[in-house]
Amino acid sequence: MSALSLSEAPVPGLGQALSLKLHGTLDVATIGQMEAALARIRTGGVAKVVVDLKDLEYISSSGLGSFLGVVDSFRREGGDLAFVNLSDRVKKIFKVVGFHRILTLLETEEDAVRHFTKDEAGSGEIAAFLFMPARNDPHSGEAFDIEIQAADAKGRAVPGFAGEVALRPSTGIVSPAKVGPFVQGTWRGRLILTGPGEVALTASEGEAKSEAVFQVREDKPAASLPLQVACPGCAVSTEIKAFNVYRCNSCDEIYFVDRWAHTISLRKGAGGQAQPPRIVRFSVPADVNLLTPARQFVVAVLRQSGYPEDSVGDIELCADEAVTNVVEHAYQYDSKKSLSVELCMEKEVLRITVRDQGKPFDPRSQGPVDLDQHISERRTGGLGRFLIGSFMDSVDYQRENNENVLTMTKKISRDDAAKEGKP
Amino acid sequence: MNELHVTVLPSPADASVTVFRLQGHLDAQTVRQLETHYESETARARHKWIVDLSSLEYISSAGLGSFVGVLSELRSQGGDILFSGLSPKMMKIFKVLGFTRIFKVFDSEADALAAFLRP
């Protein structure tokens, strides 16, 4: 019988941490349960987890493998999984597969507390923010340049901080009210305060909090309309006829133009950082030796754009299958030819288009695979098109101007909340 | 790591069983390397194979197709391919293709070996 039960508890002496006890069997049947529990903990904002294996009776190789996959997502958020109370048998298995070099294996929960608190001192816990405004006396409603730096309790910069910070004024309005993500522990951008009079601006993130005082002056005369403004995202210039919110036609940046013709980016990540591209195209020689780099490129683009990990895996596979088909069938291994791959990332739909100038070849699935027939005919091919048909929502093939054009789409949402914010 | 590493070894418990441990990426390029191992094993009349995927990071249809292509030869000689160590992602692909109906899949290499040794 294979059953796993999980129990969670806070860890004495550690805030923002949890202990997860595993009882029973961790194998292919129960991995999903463990992974779901850890994913829920992580999305709940807890990145430090003590995994207690005291009551784990059995772990299979797939169980071991799943830890490896999960630990990465915790480390990316500055946390870790600390494994404690390993039986001698489990310890030996971890050692045989070399995981003792990758995973954090400790004896007791107390060791795990020490491990995590040492981490905090080393990486620098943020405690305060340093304000470096271009001026302390902006006009009411007028955007001014400012730099905000994350600092630890001793006022030292915390370059590892990459979060967002909420802003709150003692009176009037601040825009934007949330800034970030910080890059190298710093955010540079523009703010607007309204007054007039003294405004105490508080920046806070978790426990960290700081205040700066501004002497906000009376309005000054507005700029005259119409006028040319440069998009803060891509610097393409546009004529505007009103002081309003605009969406850039070139790069999709959403920005506000104030009455003095300052532009204020309303996306998170404001301050000149590039947004993830919406359309990415690349060409590769039709050579199977380049399959791995092509896949790595696709995976990197999708991850950077905030797609969930399981869809990234599906897309990686379908892109590989489509490119492999072109190399084998349309070009028949002529590596002097090349093909292009385009990823178009819309809000709810991802579209991949693969083009080549080879022989006409329609790679759409012809229905389910008859594996028994494949086996008896000793066929090695023909599975890829079926995988594409299964993992994508639609597959379209056209022969256009002597080109094969394969368009595959899948409905998936980017994790835009983390990347863009709402205007 | 772009390549595929293949470790081929007779099972410690029974030398008539060959274990393939795959590590890295198995795609249309690297499958050729794996297929040369198939040929040398069948040439030595070893037809019982355990293919362990627990260290394999990626597999495409080219790799999967290679198992389909060699299967009837193995089975006609009283052999088979048993798989072990599939990640949930690979399990999903196996299910989509109907591989779980054709191939036996085990948690660990040891479980697969036990299945071969069972009378």
Coordinates of C-alpha atoms in Angstrom, one line a residue:
Chain A
M1 CA 0.0 0.0 0.0
S2 CA 1.4 3.4 -0.9
A3 CA 0.1 6.3 1.2
L4 CA 1.6 9.5 2.3
S5 CA 0.3 11.9 4.9
L6 CA 1.7 15.4 5.5
S7 CA 1.5 17.6 8.5
E8 CA 2.6 21.2 8.7
A9 CA 3.6 23.2 11.8
P10 CA 5.3 26.5 12.5
V11 CA 9.0 26.3 13.4
P12 CA 9.8 27.8 16.8
G13 CA 12.4 30.5 16.5
L14 CA 11.8 31.1 12.8
G15 CA 9.3 33.5 11.3
Q16 CA 8.1 32.9 7.7
A17 CA 9.0 29.3 7.9
L18 CA 7.2 26.0 8.2
S19 CA 8.0 22.5 9.1
L20 CA 6.5 19.8 6.8
K21 CA 6.5 16.2 8.2
L22 CA 6.2 13.3 5.8
H23 CA 4.7 10.1 7.0
G24 CA 4.5 6.9 4.9
T25 CA 5.6 6.3 1.4
L26 CA 6.9 8.8 -1.2
D27 CA 6.7 7.3 -4.7
V28 CA 5.2 7.9 -8.1
A29 CA 1.7 7.7 -6.6
T30 CA 2.2 10.2 -3.8
I31 CA 4.7 12.7 -5.3
G32 CA 1.9 14.8 -6.6
Q33 CA 0.5 15.2 -3.2
M34 CA 3.8 16.3 -1.7
E35 CA 4.5 18.7 -4.6
A36 CA 1.1 20.3 -4.3
A37 CA 1.6 20.9 -0.6
L38 CA 5.0 22.5 -1.2
A39 CA 3.6 24.6 -4.1
R40 CA 0.8 25.8 -1.8
I41 CA 3.3 26.7 0.9
R42 CA 5.5 28.6 -1.5
T43 CA 2.7 30.5 -3.1
G44 CA 1.5 31.4 0.4
G45 CA 4.8 33.3 0.7
V46 CA 6.8 30.9 2.8
A47 CA 10.1 30.1 1.2
K48 CA 11.9 28.3 4.1
V49 CA 10.7 24.8 4.8
V50 CA 12.0 22.2 7.2
V51 CA 11.2 18.8 5.6
D52 CA 11.1 16.3 8.4
L53 CA 11.7 12.7 7.1
K54 CA 11.6 11.0 10.5
D55 CA 8.4 9.0 9.7
L56 CA 9.1 8.4 6.0
E57 CA 9.1 4.7 5.5
Y58 CA 10.0 4.5 1.9
I59 CA 11.3 6.8 -0.8
S60 CA 11.6 5.8 -4.5
S61 CA 13.9 7.3 -7.0
S62 CA 11.1 9.4 -8.5
G63 CA 10.4 10.7 -5.0
L64 CA 14.1 11.8 -4.7
G65 CA 13.9 13.4 -8.2
S66 CA 10.8 15.4 -7.3
F67 CA 12.7 17.0 -4.3
L68 CA 15.3 18.2 -6.8
G69 CA 12.7 19.8 -9.0
V70 CA 10.9 21.5 -6.1
V71 CA 13.9 22.8 -4.2
D72 CA 14.9 25.0 -7.1
S73 CA 11.7 27.0 -7.0
F74 CA 12.2 27.7 -3.2
R75 CA 15.8 28.8 -3.8
R76 CA 14.8 31.1 -6.5
E77 CA 12.7 33.0 -3.9
G78 CA 15.6 33.2 -1.5
G79 CA 14.5 30.2 0.6
D80 CA 15.4 26.6 0.8
L81 CA 14.2 23.2 1.8
A82 CA 16.2 21.8 4.8
F83 CA 15.9 18.0 5.2
V84 CA 16.1 16.7 8.8
N85 CA 15.8 13.4 10.7
L86 CA 16.9 11.2 7.8
S87 CA 17.1 7.5 8.6
D88 CA 20.4 5.9 7.8
R89 CA 18.8 4.1 4.9
V90 CA 17.4 7.3 3.4
K91 CA 20.7 9.1 4.1
K92 CA 22.5 6.4 2.1
I93 CA 20.1 6.7 -0.8
F94 CA 20.6 10.5 -0.9
K95 CA 24.3 9.9 -0.9
V96 CA 24.4 7.3 -3.6
V97 CA 22.6 9.6 -6.0
G98 CA 24.7 12.5 -5.0
F99 CA 21.9 14.6 -3.6
H100 CA 23.9 15.4 -0.4
R101 CA 25.9 17.8 -2.5
I102 CA 22.8 19.6 -3.9
L103 CA 20.2 19.4 -1.1
T104 CA 20.5 20.8 2.4
L105 CA 20.7 17.7 4.6
L106 CA 20.8 18.4 8.4
E107 CA 20.4 16.4 11.5
T108 CA 17.7 18.2 13.5
E109 CA 15.2 21.0 13.3
E110 CA 17.5 23.1 15.5
D111 CA 20.2 22.7 12.8
A112 CA 17.6 23.9 10.2
V113 CA 16.8 27.0 12.3
R114 CA 20.5 27.8 12.5
H115 CA 20.8 27.2 8.7
F116 CA 18.0 29.6 7.9
T117 CA 19.0 32.3 10.4
K118 CA 22.6 32.2 9.1
D119 CA 21.2 32.7 5.6
E120 CA 19.3 35.8 6.7
A121 CA 22.4 37.5 8.2
G122 CA 24.4 36.6 5.1
S123 CA 22.0 37.8 2.4
G124 CA 21.0 40.9 4.4
E125 CA 17.4 41.2 5.6
I126 CA 15.9 44.4 4.5
A127 CA 15.0 46.7 7.4
A128 CA 14.7 50.2 5.9
F129 CA 14.6 52.2 2.7
L130 CA 16.8 55.1 1.7
F131 CA 15.2 57.9 -0.3
M132 CA 17.3 59.8 -2.8
P133 CA 14.9 62.2 -4.6
A134 CA 16.1 64.7 -7.2
R135 CA 14.4 67.3 -5.1
N136 CA 12.6 67.6 -1.7
D137 CA 10.3 70.3 -2.8
P138 CA 8.3 69.1 -5.9
H139 CA 5.3 70.9 -7.2
S140 CA 2.0 69.4 -6.3
G141 CA 1.2 66.9 -9.1
E142 CA 4.5 67.2 -10.8
A143 CA 6.6 64.1 -11.3
F144 CA 10.1 64.1 -9.9
D145 CA 12.9 61.6 -10.3
I146 CA 13.7 59.5 -7.3
E147 CA 15.9 56.5 -6.3
I148 CA 14.8 54.3 -3.5
Q149 CA 17.4 51.8 -2.0
A150 CA 16.7 48.8 0.2
A151 CA 18.9 48.7 3.3
D152 CA 19.5 46.4 6.2
A153 CA 19.2 47.4 9.9
K154 CA 22.7 49.0 9.8
G155 CA 21.9 51.0 6.7
R156 CA 23.9 48.9 4.3
A157 CA 22.6 48.3 0.8
V158 CA 20.8 45.0 0.2
P159 CA 21.6 44.2 -3.4
G160 CA 19.6 40.9 -3.2
F161 CA 16.3 42.6 -2.7
A162 CA 14.1 42.3 -5.8
G163 CA 10.7 42.8 -4.4
E164 CA 8.1 45.6 -4.5
V165 CA 7.6 48.4 -2.0
A166 CA 4.3 50.0 -1.1
L167 CA 4.2 53.8 -0.7
R168 CA 1.8 55.8 1.5
P169 CA 1.6 59.5 1.9
S170 CA 0.5 61.2 5.2
T171 CA -1.8 63.4 3.1
G172 CA -2.8 63.7 -0.5
I173 CA -2.0 61.2 -3.2
V174 CA 1.1 59.3 -4.3
S175 CA 1.4 57.8 -7.7
P176 CA 2.4 55.0 -8.3
A177 CA 1.5 53.6 -4.9
K178 CA 3.6 50.5 -5.4
V179 CA 7.1 50.6 -6.9
G180 CA 9.3 47.8 -8.1
P181 CA 10.7 45.3 -8.8
F182 CA 13.9 46.5 -7.3
V183 CA 17.0 45.8 -9.4
Q184 CA 20.2 45.2 -7.4
G185 CA 18.3 46.5 -4.3
T186 CA 17.4 49.8 -6.0
W187 CA 14.4 51.3 -7.8
R188 CA 14.7 54.3 -10.0
G189 CA 11.7 56.1 -11.3
R190 CA 9.3 59.0 -11.0
L191 CA 6.8 59.8 -8.4
I192 CA 4.0 62.3 -8.0
L193 CA 2.8 63.8 -4.7
T194 CA 0.0 66.2 -4.2
G195 CA 0.0 68.9 -1.7
P196 CA 0.6 71.6 -1.0
G197 CA 2.3 71.4 2.4
E198 CA 4.4 68.8 4.3
V199 CA 3.9 65.2 3.1
A200 CA 5.5 62.3 5.0
L201 CA 6.0 59.4 2.5
T202 CA 6.2 56.0 4.0
A203 CA 7.8 53.1 2.1
S204 CA 7.1 49.6 3.5
E205 CA 7.6 46.0 2.6
G206 CA 6.9 43.4 5.3
E207 CA 8.6 44.5 8.5
A208 CA 10.8 47.0 6.7
K209 CA 9.6 50.6 6.9
S210 CA 11.0 54.1 6.3
E211 CA 9.7 57.6 6.0
A212 CA 10.8 60.7 4.1
V213 CA 9.4 64.2 4.4
F214 CA 8.7 66.4 1.4
Q215 CA 7.7 70.1 1.2
V216 CA 5.2 70.0 -1.6
R217 CA 4.8 73.3 -3.4
E218 CA 1.8 74.9 -5.0
D219 CA 0.8 74.0 -8.6
K220 CA 2.7 75.6 -11.3
P221 CA 1.4 76.5 -14.8
A222 CA 0.8 73.5 -17.0
A223 CA 2.6 72.7 -20.2
S224 CA 0.7 73.8 -23.4
L225 CA -1.0 71.2 -25.6
P226 CA -0.7 69.5 -28.0
L227 CA 2.9 68.3 -27.3
Q228 CA 5.3 65.5 -28.1
V229 CA 6.1 63.0 -25.4
A230 CA 8.5 60.0 -25.4
C231 CA 7.3 56.7 -24.2
P232 CA 9.2 55.8 -21.0
G233 CA 9.4 52.2 -22.2
C234 CA 10.8 52.5 -25.7
A235 CA 11.4 56.3 -26.2
V236 CA 9.1 56.3 -29.3
S237 CA 7.6 59.8 -29.5
T238 CA 3.9 60.4 -29.7
E239 CA 1.8 63.6 -30.0
I240 CA -0.8 64.0 -27.2
K241 CA -3.7 66.3 -27.0
A242 CA -4.6 65.8 -23.3
F243 CA -2.9 65.0 -20.0
N244 CA -4.0 61.4 -19.7
V245 CA -3.1 57.8 -19.5
Y246 CA -1.7 56.3 -22.7
R247 CA -0.7 52.9 -24.0
C248 CA 2.3 52.9 -26.3
N249 CA 1.6 51.5 -29.7
S250 CA 5.2 50.2 -30.1
C251 CA 6.0 48.5 -26.8
D252 CA 2.6 48.3 -24.9
E253 CA 3.9 50.4 -22.0
I254 CA 1.2 52.1 -20.1
Y255 CA 2.1 55.6 -18.9
F256 CA 0.6 58.8 -17.5
V257 CA 1.5 62.2 -18.8
D258 CA 1.2 64.9 -16.1
R259 CA 0.3 68.6 -16.6
W260 CA 4.0 69.4 -16.9
A261 CA 4.6 66.8 -19.7
H262 CA 6.4 64.4 -17.5
T263 CA 5.8 60.7 -18.3
I264 CA 5.2 58.3 -15.4
S265 CA 5.2 54.6 -16.2
L266 CA 2.3 52.9 -14.6
R267 CA 3.6 49.3 -15.0
K268 CA 5.5 47.7 -12.2
G269 CA 9.1 47.6 -13.4
A270 CA 8.9 51.2 -14.2
G271 CA 12.0 53.3 -14.6
G272 CA 13.3 52.2 -18.0
Q273 CA 13.5 48.4 -17.5
A274 CA 12.5 46.5 -20.6
Q275 CA 9.2 44.5 -20.4
P276 CA 9.4 40.9 -21.6
P277 CA 9.0 40.9 -25.3
R278 CA 5.6 39.9 -26.8
I279 CA 6.9 38.4 -30.0
V280 CA 10.2 36.6 -30.3
R281 CA 11.6 35.2 -33.6
F282 CA 14.7 33.3 -34.3
S283 CA 16.2 31.4 -37.2
V284 CA 18.3 28.3 -36.9
P285 CA 20.1 26.1 -39.5
A286 CA 18.1 22.9 -40.1
D287 CA 20.5 20.7 -38.0
V288 CA 19.5 18.3 -35.2
N289 CA 22.7 19.3 -33.5
L290 CA 21.1 22.7 -32.8
L291 CA 18.0 21.2 -31.2
T292 CA 19.2 21.6 -27.7
P293 CA 20.2 25.3 -28.0
A294 CA 16.9 26.0 -29.8
R295 CA 15.0 24.4 -26.9
Q296 CA 17.0 26.2 -24.3
F297 CA 16.1 29.5 -26.1
V298 CA 12.4 28.7 -26.1
V299 CA 12.4 27.7 -22.5
A300 CA 14.3 30.8 -21.4
V301 CA 11.9 33.1 -23.2
L302 CA 8.8 31.4 -21.8
R303 CA 10.2 31.4 -18.3
Q304 CA 11.1 35.0 -18.5
S305 CA 7.6 35.8 -19.7
G306 CA 6.1 34.2 -16.6
Y307 CA 4.5 31.0 -18.0
P308 CA 3.9 28.2 -15.5
E309 CA 6.6 25.5 -15.5
D310 CA 4.4 22.6 -16.7
S311 CA 3.2 24.5 -19.8
V312 CA 6.8 25.5 -20.5
G313 CA 7.7 21.8 -20.7
D314 CA 4.8 21.1 -23.0
I315 CA 5.7 24.0 -25.4
E316 CA 9.4 23.0 -25.3
L317 CA 8.4 19.5 -26.5
C318 CA 6.1 20.7 -29.2
A319 CA 8.6 23.2 -30.6
D320 CA 11.2 20.4 -30.6
E321 CA 8.9 18.1 -32.5
A322 CA 7.9 20.7 -35.0
V323 CA 11.6 21.6 -35.7
T324 CA 12.6 17.9 -35.9
N325 CA 9.9 17.3 -38.5
V326 CA 11.2 20.1 -40.6
V327 CA 14.7 18.9 -40.5
E328 CA 13.8 15.3 -41.2
H329 CA 10.9 15.6 -43.7
A330 CA 10.9 19.1 -45.3
Y331 CA 14.6 19.5 -45.6
Q332 CA 15.7 15.8 -45.3
Y333 CA 18.7 16.6 -43.3
D334 CA 20.1 19.4 -45.5
S335 CA 21.8 21.4 -42.8
K336 CA 22.6 24.3 -45.2
K337 CA 18.9 25.2 -45.1
S338 CA 17.3 27.2 -42.2
L339 CA 14.0 27.5 -40.5
S340 CA 12.4 30.1 -38.4
V341 CA 10.5 29.9 -35.1
E342 CA 8.3 32.6 -33.8
L343 CA 6.7 32.8 -30.3
C344 CA 3.9 35.2 -30.0
M345 CA 2.8 35.7 -26.4
E346 CA -0.6 37.1 -26.1
K347 CA -2.5 37.6 -22.9
E348 CA -4.3 34.3 -22.9
V349 CA -2.8 32.5 -25.9
L350 CA 0.6 31.4 -26.9
R351 CA 1.2 30.9 -30.6
I352 CA 4.2 29.2 -32.2
T353 CA 4.8 29.5 -35.9
V354 CA 7.5 27.4 -37.6
R355 CA 8.4 28.3 -41.2
D356 CA 10.6 26.5 -43.7
Q357 CA 11.3 26.5 -47.5
G358 CA 11.5 22.8 -47.8
K359 CA 9.3 20.2 -49.5
P360 CA 5.6 20.4 -48.8
F361 CA 5.0 18.6 -45.5
D362 CA 1.9 18.6 -43.4
P363 CA 2.8 17.6 -39.9
R364 CA -0.8 17.5 -38.5
S365 CA -1.8 14.5 -36.6
Q366 CA -3.8 11.8 -38.5
G367 CA -5.5 10.6 -35.3
P368 CA -4.4 8.4 -32.5
V369 CA -1.2 6.4 -32.9
D370 CA -1.7 2.6 -33.5
L371 CA 1.2 1.6 -31.4
D372 CA 0.8 -2.1 -32.1
Q373 CA 1.2 -1.4 -35.8
H374 CA 4.3 0.8 -35.1
I375 CA 5.8 -2.0 -33.1
S376 CA 5.2 -4.7 -35.7
E377 CA 6.5 -2.5 -38.5
R378 CA 9.5 -1.5 -36.3
R379 CA 8.6 2.2 -37.0
T380 CA 10.5 4.8 -35.0
G381 CA 8.8 7.9 -36.4
G382 CA 5.3 9.3 -36.4
L383 CA 4.9 9.9 -32.7
G384 CA 5.9 13.6 -32.7
R385 CA 2.9 14.9 -34.7
F386 CA 0.6 13.1 -32.2
L387 CA 2.3 14.7 -29.3
I388 CA 1.9 18.1 -30.8
G389 CA -1.8 17.4 -31.4
S390 CA -2.2 16.3 -27.8
F391 CA -0.4 19.1 -26.1
M392 CA -1.5 22.0 -28.2
D393 CA -5.0 23.3 -28.5
S394 CA -4.9 23.9 -32.2
V395 CA -2.5 23.0 -35.0
D396 CA -2.8 24.6 -38.4
Y397 CA -0.8 24.0 -41.6
Q398 CA -0.6 26.1 -44.7
R399 CA 1.6 26.0 -47.8
E400 CA 2.2 29.7 -48.6
N401 CA 4.6 31.1 -51.3
N402 CA 6.7 27.8 -51.3
E403 CA 6.9 27.8 -47.6
N404 CA 5.5 25.4 -45.0
V405 CA 3.9 27.4 -42.3
L406 CA 2.9 25.5 -39.1
T407 CA 1.0 27.4 -36.5
M408 CA 0.4 25.9 -33.1
T409 CA -1.6 27.6 -30.3
K410 CA -2.2 26.9 -26.7
K411 CA -4.4 28.7 -24.2
I412 CA -2.2 29.6 -21.3
S413 CA -2.0 32.8 -19.3
R414 CA 1.3 34.4 -18.5
D415 CA 1.8 35.3 -14.8
D416 CA 1.2 38.9 -15.6
A417 CA 0.4 39.8 -12.1
A418 CA 4.0 39.3 -11.2
K419 CA 5.4 41.1 -14.3
E420 CA 3.2 44.0 -15.1
G421 CA 0.7 45.1 -12.6
K422 CA -2.5 46.8 -13.5
P423 CA -2.6 50.4 -14.7
Chain B
M1 CA 24.5 20.0 -20.5
N2 CA 23.3 19.3 -24.0
E3 CA 24.3 15.7 -24.4
L4 CA 23.0 12.3 -23.5
H5 CA 25.1 10.1 -21.3
V6 CA 24.3 6.4 -21.6
T7 CA 25.5 3.9 -19.1
V8 CA 25.0 0.3 -20.2
L9 CA 25.7 -2.4 -17.7
P10 CA 24.7 -5.9 -17.0
S11 CA 22.4 -6.0 -14.0
P12 CA 24.4 -6.9 -10.8
A13 CA 21.7 -9.4 -9.9
D14 CA 21.3 -11.2 -13.2
A15 CA 23.8 -10.8 -16.1
S16 CA 21.1 -11.6 -18.7
V17 CA 19.5 -8.3 -17.9
T18 CA 20.9 -5.1 -19.3
V19 CA 20.4 -1.8 -17.6
F20 CA 20.5 1.4 -19.6
R21 CA 20.9 4.5 -17.4
L22 CA 20.1 7.6 -19.3
Q23 CA 21.2 11.1 -18.2
G24 CA 20.7 14.4 -20.0
H25 CA 18.6 15.0 -23.1
L26 CA 17.2 12.4 -25.4
D27 CA 16.1 13.9 -28.7
A28 CA 16.5 13.5 -32.5
Q29 CA 20.2 14.1 -32.3
T30 CA 21.2 12.1 -29.2
V31 CA 19.0 9.1 -30.0
R32 CA 21.5 7.9 -32.6
Q33 CA 24.1 7.4 -29.9
L34 CA 21.5 5.3 -27.9
E35 CA 20.7 3.2 -31.0
T36 CA 24.3 2.1 -31.4
H37 CA 24.0 0.6 -27.9
Y38 CA 20.8 -1.2 -28.9
E39 CA 22.7 -2.8 -31.8
S40 CA 25.6 -4.0 -29.6
E41 CA 23.2 -5.4 -27.0
T42 CA 21.1 -7.4 -29.5
A43 CA 24.3 -8.6 -31.3
R44 CA 25.3 -10.1 -27.9
A45 CA 21.9 -11.7 -27.6
R46 CA 20.9 -9.6 -24.6
H47 CA 17.2 -9.0 -25.0
K48 CA 16.0 -8.1 -21.5
W49 CA 16.4 -4.4 -21.0
I50 CA 15.7 -2.1 -18.1
V51 CA 15.8 1.6 -19.2
D52 CA 16.1 3.9 -16.2
L53 CA 15.0 7.5 -16.9
S54 CA 15.4 8.9 -13.4
S55 CA 18.3 11.1 -14.4
L56 CA 16.9 12.0 -17.9
E57 CA 16.0 15.6 -18.0
Y58 CA 14.2 15.7 -21.4
I59 CA 12.8 13.2 -23.9
S60 CA 11.2 13.8 -27.3
S61 CA 9.3 11.5 -29.6
A62 CA 12.5 10.6 -31.4
G63 CA 13.8 8.9 -28.2
L64 CA 10.4 7.3 -27.5
G65 CA 10.1 6.1 -31.1
S66 CA 13.5 4.3 -30.8
F67 CA 12.0 2.1 -28.1
V68 CA 9.0 1.3 -30.2
G69 CA 11.2 0.4 -33.2
V70 CA 13.3 -2.1 -31.3
L71 CA 10.6 -3.7 -29.2
S72 CA 9.3 -6.5 -31.5
E73 CA 12.9 -7.8 -32.0
L74 CA 13.4 -8.0 -28.3
R75 CA 10.0 -9.6 -27.6
S76 CA 10.5 -12.2 -30.4
Q77 CA 13.6 -13.3 -28.5
G78 CA 11.8 -13.6 -25.2
G79 CA 13.0 -10.2 -24.1
D80 CA 11.3 -6.9 -23.3
I81 CA 11.9 -3.3 -22.2
L82 CA 10.9 -2.3 -18.7
F83 CA 11.1 1.4 -17.7
S84 CA 11.9 2.9 -14.3
G85 CA 12.3 6.3 -12.8
L86 CA 9.8 8.3 -14.9
S87 CA 9.3 11.9 -13.8
P88 CA 5.6 13.1 -13.7
K89 CA 6.3 15.0 -16.9
M90 CA 7.5 11.8 -18.7
M91 CA 4.6 9.8 -17.2
K92 CA 2.3 12.3 -18.8
I93 CA 3.9 11.8 -22.2
F94 CA 3.9 8.0 -21.8
K95 CA 0.1 8.1 -21.0
V96 CA -0.7 10.4 -24.0
L97 CA 1.1 8.1 -26.4
G98 CA -0.4 5.0 -24.9
F99 CA 3.0 3.7 -23.9
T100 CA 1.7 2.7 -20.5
R101 CA -0.4 0.1 -22.3
I102 CA 2.6 -1.3 -24.2
F103 CA 5.4 -1.0 -21.7
K104 CA 5.6 -1.9 -18.1
V105 CA 6.7 1.1 -15.9
F106 CA 8.3 0.7 -12.5
D107 CA 9.2 3.1 -9.7
S108 CA 12.8 1.9 -9.4
E109 CA 15.3 -0.1 -11.3
A110 CA 15.1 -2.7 -8.5
D111 CA 11.4 -3.2 -9.0
A112 CA 11.9 -3.6 -12.7
L113 CA 14.6 -6.2 -12.1
A114 CA 12.4 -8.1 -9.7
A115 CA 9.7 -8.3 -12.5
F116 CA 12.3 -9.9 -14.9
L117 CA 13.4 -12.4 -12.3
R118 CA 9.9 -13.4 -11.3
P119 CA 9.4 -17.0 -12.5

